[in-house]
XYZ file of C-alpha atoms in Angstrom:
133
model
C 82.313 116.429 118.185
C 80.090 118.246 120.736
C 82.080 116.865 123.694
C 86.393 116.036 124.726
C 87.334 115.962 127.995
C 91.603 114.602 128.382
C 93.218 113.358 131.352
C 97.351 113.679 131.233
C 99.145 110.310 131.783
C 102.021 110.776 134.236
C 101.481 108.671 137.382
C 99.633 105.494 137.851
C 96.780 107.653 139.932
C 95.924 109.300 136.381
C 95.237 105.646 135.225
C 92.666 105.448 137.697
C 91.066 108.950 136.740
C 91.297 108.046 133.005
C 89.105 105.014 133.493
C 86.742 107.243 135.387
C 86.210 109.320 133.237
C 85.378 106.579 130.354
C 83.184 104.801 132.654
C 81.330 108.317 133.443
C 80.710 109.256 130.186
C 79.645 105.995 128.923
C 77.127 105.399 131.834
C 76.055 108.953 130.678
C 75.793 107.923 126.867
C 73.851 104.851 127.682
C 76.208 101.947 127.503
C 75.231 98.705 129.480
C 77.465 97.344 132.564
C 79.222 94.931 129.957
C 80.631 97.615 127.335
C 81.101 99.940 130.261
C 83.486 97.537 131.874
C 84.734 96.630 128.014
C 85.349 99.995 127.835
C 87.265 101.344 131.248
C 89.441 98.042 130.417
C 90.707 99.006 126.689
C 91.444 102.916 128.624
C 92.722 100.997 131.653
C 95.378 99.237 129.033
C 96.226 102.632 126.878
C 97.173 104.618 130.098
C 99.153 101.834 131.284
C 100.981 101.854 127.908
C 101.376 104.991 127.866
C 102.708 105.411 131.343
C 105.187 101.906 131.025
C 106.636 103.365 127.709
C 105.944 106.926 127.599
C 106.279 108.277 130.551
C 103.613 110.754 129.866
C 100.909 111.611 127.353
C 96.990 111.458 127.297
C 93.975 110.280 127.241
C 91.070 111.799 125.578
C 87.180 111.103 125.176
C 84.709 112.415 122.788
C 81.280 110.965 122.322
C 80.795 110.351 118.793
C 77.343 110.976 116.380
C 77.410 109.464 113.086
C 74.747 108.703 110.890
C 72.432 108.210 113.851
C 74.859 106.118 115.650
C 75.934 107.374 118.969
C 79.439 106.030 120.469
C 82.806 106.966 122.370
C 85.954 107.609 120.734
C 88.968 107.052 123.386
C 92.164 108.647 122.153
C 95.719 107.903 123.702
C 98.555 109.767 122.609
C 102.182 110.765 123.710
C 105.683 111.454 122.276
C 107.180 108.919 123.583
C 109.558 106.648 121.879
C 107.114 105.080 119.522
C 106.790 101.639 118.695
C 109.356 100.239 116.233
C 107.033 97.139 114.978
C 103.185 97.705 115.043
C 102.860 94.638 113.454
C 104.645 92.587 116.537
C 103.141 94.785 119.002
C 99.590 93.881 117.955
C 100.408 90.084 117.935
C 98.407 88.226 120.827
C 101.186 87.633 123.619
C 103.712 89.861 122.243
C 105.068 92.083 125.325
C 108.011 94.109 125.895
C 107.050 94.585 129.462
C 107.099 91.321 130.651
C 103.449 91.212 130.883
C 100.658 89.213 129.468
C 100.905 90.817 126.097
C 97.232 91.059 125.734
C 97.714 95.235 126.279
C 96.967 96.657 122.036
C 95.315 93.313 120.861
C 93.237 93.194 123.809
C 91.984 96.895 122.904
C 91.225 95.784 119.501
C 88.860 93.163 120.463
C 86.873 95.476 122.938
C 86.380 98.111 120.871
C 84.225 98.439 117.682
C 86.863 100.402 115.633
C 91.089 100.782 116.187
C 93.632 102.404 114.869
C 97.125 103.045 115.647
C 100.040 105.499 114.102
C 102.794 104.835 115.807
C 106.549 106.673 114.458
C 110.046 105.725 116.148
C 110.834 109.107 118.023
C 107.811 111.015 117.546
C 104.894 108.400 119.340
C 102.205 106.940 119.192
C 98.489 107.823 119.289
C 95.684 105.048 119.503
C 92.176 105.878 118.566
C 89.421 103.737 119.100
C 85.403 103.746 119.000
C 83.036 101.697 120.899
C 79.217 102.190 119.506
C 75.782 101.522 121.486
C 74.135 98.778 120.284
């Protein structure tokens, strides 16, 4: 990890400064207008989560080097309540919110590689890589 820079989660402006920050450092790192926009959506829809349930938390970026790869890892956490049925939540339409449902799913499709821990209580933290191709 040669780079993390974090934005705290605690009003809807630090949405917009969250995506910002993922679009900045993936123009930087090379990614085209598509996974750019790909990305700054899958951020745009972990801040929101974590401001709707949370209340607070963050949002992290790190560009990632692996075997002569080169990506962005996005990582959302908070201590919020934590979600009681991963399973559910990462069902296509499944919402809590009253919205669309297409919030962790959604994520999972834009990115290259997700993963969730989630614990009733303690939170949940999200962590997901997008790679250049």
């Amino acid at each position: 990890m040669e780079f993390q820079s974090c934005v705290k989660i605690i009003n809807e402006w630090d949405i917009v400064a969250a995506r910002q920050l993922g679009r900045n450092v993936a123009k930087e790192l090379g990614f085209g207008t598509v996974d750019q926009a790909r990305i700054t959506t899958a951020i745009s829809e972990l801040a929101r989560n974590i401001y709707l349930y949370a209340g607070r938390g963050s949002v992290c970026i790190e560009k990632e080097y692996v075997n002569g790869k080169s990506g962005m890892k996005i990582i959302a956490s908070d201590e919020g309540p934590g979600i009681q049925d991963i399973r559910k939540a990462m069902e296509d339409g499944y919402t809590t919110s009253g919205g669309l449902g297409a919030g962790l799913p959604g994520v999972r499709r834009l990115m290259d590689e997700f993963d969730i821990d989630s614990f009733p209580s303690k939170g949940t933290k999200v962590t997901a890589i997008k790679w250049i191709r």
